[in-house]
């Protein structure tokens, strides 16, 4: 149950921050947080990460429903295992997927607002849901690497016993 609580809290933070952006800033307006490096801005994205697949709303809705079902199924499957990193990671991905799904379903676009500039390069604008997905995927990769290491250690222990 804790993993769904975590996902729900992240979802609420995502939706609350998007609501603040929609109600406090005009579209395209931005506020400097750290000089020219970091801005809070009001931006809409009708596509996926980095603006790819613009105006493919129904595609994203169908894919997200499938992904959310798969995530819930997998969290249920692994939640009682001793490893807690993977279900935590999956709960973050779940929260992010549902957060952006709700935007697409209700408005046809996702509210983005974190904007970072690295010299003349502007990183694609993103939101809390996107951050949760990226952090979740990074934790999944970390868990995979750690599991690989654990398997090698178990194999080494098995060989030592023989």
Tab-separated table of C-alpha atoms in Angstrom:
chain	number	residue	atom	x	y	z
A	1	UNK	CA	0.000	0.000	0.000
A	2	UNK	CA	2.878	2.387	0.761
A	3	UNK	CA	3.913	2.452	-2.898
A	4	UNK	CA	0.465	3.653	-3.930
A	5	UNK	CA	0.571	6.305	-1.195
A	6	UNK	CA	3.920	7.516	-2.547
A	7	UNK	CA	2.515	7.564	-6.082
A	8	UNK	CA	-0.559	9.475	-4.879
A	9	UNK	CA	1.545	12.097	-3.058
A	10	UNK	CA	3.759	12.635	-6.117
A	11	UNK	CA	0.618	12.833	-8.281
A	12	UNK	CA	-0.867	15.493	-5.959
A	13	UNK	CA	2.351	17.536	-6.018
A	14	UNK	CA	2.374	17.306	-9.822
A	15	UNK	CA	-1.249	18.345	-10.223
A	16	UNK	CA	-0.981	21.072	-7.596
A	17	UNK	CA	2.088	22.591	-9.223
A	18	UNK	CA	0.431	22.483	-12.642
A	19	UNK	CA	-2.681	24.167	-11.208
A	20	UNK	CA	-0.509	26.938	-9.742
A	21	UNK	CA	1.177	27.498	-13.098
A	22	UNK	CA	-2.138	27.568	-14.983
A	23	UNK	CA	-3.752	29.981	-12.523
A	24	UNK	CA	-0.813	32.269	-11.710
A	25	UNK	CA	1.076	32.658	-14.995
A	26	UNK	CA	-0.025	33.564	-18.485
A	27	UNK	CA	0.965	31.132	-21.211
A	28	UNK	CA	4.559	31.935	-22.183
A	29	UNK	CA	5.211	34.031	-19.074
A	30	UNK	CA	8.281	33.123	-17.071
A	31	UNK	CA	9.826	34.004	-13.726
A	32	UNK	CA	13.551	33.807	-13.079
A	33	UNK	CA	14.502	31.596	-10.155
A	34	UNK	CA	18.281	31.514	-10.691
A	35	UNK	CA	19.384	34.219	-13.123
A	36	UNK	CA	19.317	33.072	-16.737
A	37	UNK	CA	19.872	29.445	-15.677
A	38	UNK	CA	16.511	28.396	-14.160
A	39	UNK	CA	13.029	29.751	-14.865
A	40	UNK	CA	9.509	28.818	-13.904
A	41	UNK	CA	7.530	29.274	-17.104
A	42	UNK	CA	4.043	28.512	-18.383
A	43	UNK	CA	4.325	26.143	-21.326
A	44	UNK	CA	2.075	23.523	-22.931
A	45	UNK	CA	3.213	20.364	-24.675
A	46	UNK	CA	0.920	18.456	-27.034
A	47	UNK	CA	3.552	15.766	-27.576
A	48	UNK	CA	5.851	13.549	-25.557
A	49	UNK	CA	9.330	14.105	-24.165
A	50	UNK	CA	11.262	16.767	-26.043
A	51	UNK	CA	8.086	17.644	-27.946
A	52	UNK	CA	8.126	14.544	-30.145
A	53	UNK	CA	4.892	13.064	-31.552
A	54	UNK	CA	2.962	16.322	-31.373
A	55	UNK	CA	-0.854	16.091	-31.390
A	56	UNK	CA	-0.958	12.317	-30.859
A	57	UNK	CA	-3.297	12.651	-27.853
A	58	UNK	CA	-5.214	9.388	-28.284
A	59	UNK	CA	-2.060	7.421	-28.908
A	60	UNK	CA	-0.652	8.663	-25.580
A	61	UNK	CA	-3.920	7.995	-23.769
A	62	UNK	CA	-4.095	4.373	-24.976
A	63	UNK	CA	-0.394	3.712	-24.345
A	64	UNK	CA	-0.597	5.262	-20.881
A	65	UNK	CA	-3.587	3.115	-19.910
A	66	UNK	CA	-1.613	0.014	-20.913
A	67	UNK	CA	1.508	1.217	-19.067
A	68	UNK	CA	-0.438	2.094	-15.897
A	69	UNK	CA	-2.114	-1.327	-15.865
A	70	UNK	CA	1.262	-3.020	-16.339
A	71	UNK	CA	2.844	-0.934	-13.568
A	72	UNK	CA	0.064	-1.716	-11.091
A	73	UNK	CA	0.270	-5.418	-11.973
A	74	UNK	CA	4.049	-5.476	-11.524
A	75	UNK	CA	3.988	-3.495	-8.265
A	76	UNK	CA	1.457	-6.014	-6.935
A	77	UNK	CA	3.700	-8.862	-8.036
A	78	UNK	CA	6.909	-7.574	-6.384
A	79	UNK	CA	5.705	-5.485	-3.442
A	80	UNK	CA	6.317	-8.210	-0.849
A	81	UNK	CA	9.871	-8.942	-1.996
A	82	UNK	CA	12.691	-7.732	0.270
A	83	UNK	CA	13.987	-5.325	-2.394
A	84	UNK	CA	12.229	-1.993	-1.897
A	85	UNK	CA	14.020	0.062	-4.555
A	86	UNK	CA	12.209	-1.405	-7.559
A	87	UNK	CA	8.645	-0.941	-6.258
A	88	UNK	CA	9.560	2.615	-5.187
A	89	UNK	CA	10.898	3.296	-8.675
A	90	UNK	CA	7.760	1.870	-10.260
A	91	UNK	CA	5.561	4.008	-8.001
A	92	UNK	CA	7.347	7.144	-9.234
A	93	UNK	CA	6.869	6.116	-12.865
A	94	UNK	CA	3.213	5.361	-12.085
A	95	UNK	CA	2.664	8.795	-10.520
A	96	UNK	CA	4.279	10.579	-13.445
A	97	UNK	CA	2.369	8.579	-16.021
A	98	UNK	CA	-0.976	9.279	-14.342
A	99	UNK	CA	-0.143	12.969	-13.852
A	100	UNK	CA	0.585	13.572	-17.525
A	101	UNK	CA	-2.265	11.234	-18.542
A	102	UNK	CA	-4.790	13.371	-16.675
A	103	UNK	CA	-3.537	16.525	-18.418
A	104	UNK	CA	-3.813	14.905	-21.837
A	105	UNK	CA	-7.222	13.447	-21.101
A	106	UNK	CA	-8.760	16.670	-19.764
A	107	UNK	CA	-6.923	19.353	-21.766
A	108	UNK	CA	-5.290	17.607	-24.704
A	109	UNK	CA	-1.892	18.893	-23.608
A	110	UNK	CA	0.539	18.696	-20.697
A	111	UNK	CA	1.451	21.679	-18.516
A	112	UNK	CA	5.244	22.073	-18.317
A	113	UNK	CA	7.080	24.738	-16.333
A	114	UNK	CA	10.668	23.908	-15.322
A	115	UNK	CA	13.015	25.589	-17.778
A	116	UNK	CA	16.811	25.295	-17.601
A	117	UNK	CA	19.336	27.105	-19.793
A	118	UNK	CA	22.880	25.874	-20.198
A	119	UNK	CA	24.556	28.759	-21.986
A	120	UNK	CA	22.843	29.026	-25.357
A	121	UNK	CA	21.172	25.612	-24.964
A	122	UNK	CA	17.694	25.445	-23.434
A	123	UNK	CA	16.784	22.040	-22.046
A	124	UNK	CA	13.222	20.970	-22.992
A	125	UNK	CA	10.723	22.365	-20.493
A	126	UNK	CA	9.332	19.724	-18.113
A	127	UNK	CA	7.176	19.204	-15.009
A	128	UNK	CA	6.995	17.202	-11.756
A	129	UNK	CA	5.463	14.169	-13.508
A	130	UNK	CA	8.305	14.100	-16.033
A	131	UNK	CA	10.807	14.340	-13.166
A	132	UNK	CA	9.133	11.439	-11.345
A	133	UNK	CA	9.296	9.293	-14.482
A	134	UNK	CA	12.978	10.078	-15.078
A	135	UNK	CA	13.922	9.474	-11.439
A	136	UNK	CA	11.877	6.266	-11.431
A	137	UNK	CA	13.564	4.976	-14.588
A	138	UNK	CA	17.001	5.879	-13.178
A	139	UNK	CA	16.154	3.911	-10.024
A	140	UNK	CA	14.999	0.956	-12.149
A	141	UNK	CA	18.365	0.999	-13.931
A	142	UNK	CA	20.174	1.255	-10.591
A	143	UNK	CA	18.135	-1.651	-9.219
A	144	UNK	CA	18.980	-3.714	-12.309
A	145	UNK	CA	22.691	-3.035	-11.829
A	146	UNK	CA	22.504	-3.853	-8.124
A	147	UNK	CA	20.574	-7.060	-8.833
A	148	UNK	CA	23.217	-8.092	-11.366
A	149	UNK	CA	25.876	-7.559	-8.722
A	150	UNK	CA	23.866	-9.542	-6.150
A	151	UNK	CA	23.472	-12.431	-8.615
A	152	UNK	CA	27.231	-12.518	-9.231
A	153	UNK	CA	27.847	-12.567	-5.491
A	154	UNK	CA	25.371	-15.432	-5.053
A	155	UNK	CA	27.044	-17.350	-7.879
A	156	UNK	CA	30.426	-16.786	-6.238
A	157	UNK	CA	29.079	-18.076	-2.932
A	158	UNK	CA	27.559	-21.134	-4.658
A	159	UNK	CA	30.913	-21.941	-6.303
A	160	UNK	CA	32.682	-21.558	-2.961
A	161	UNK	CA	30.369	-24.141	-1.372
A	162	UNK	CA	30.986	-26.728	-4.115
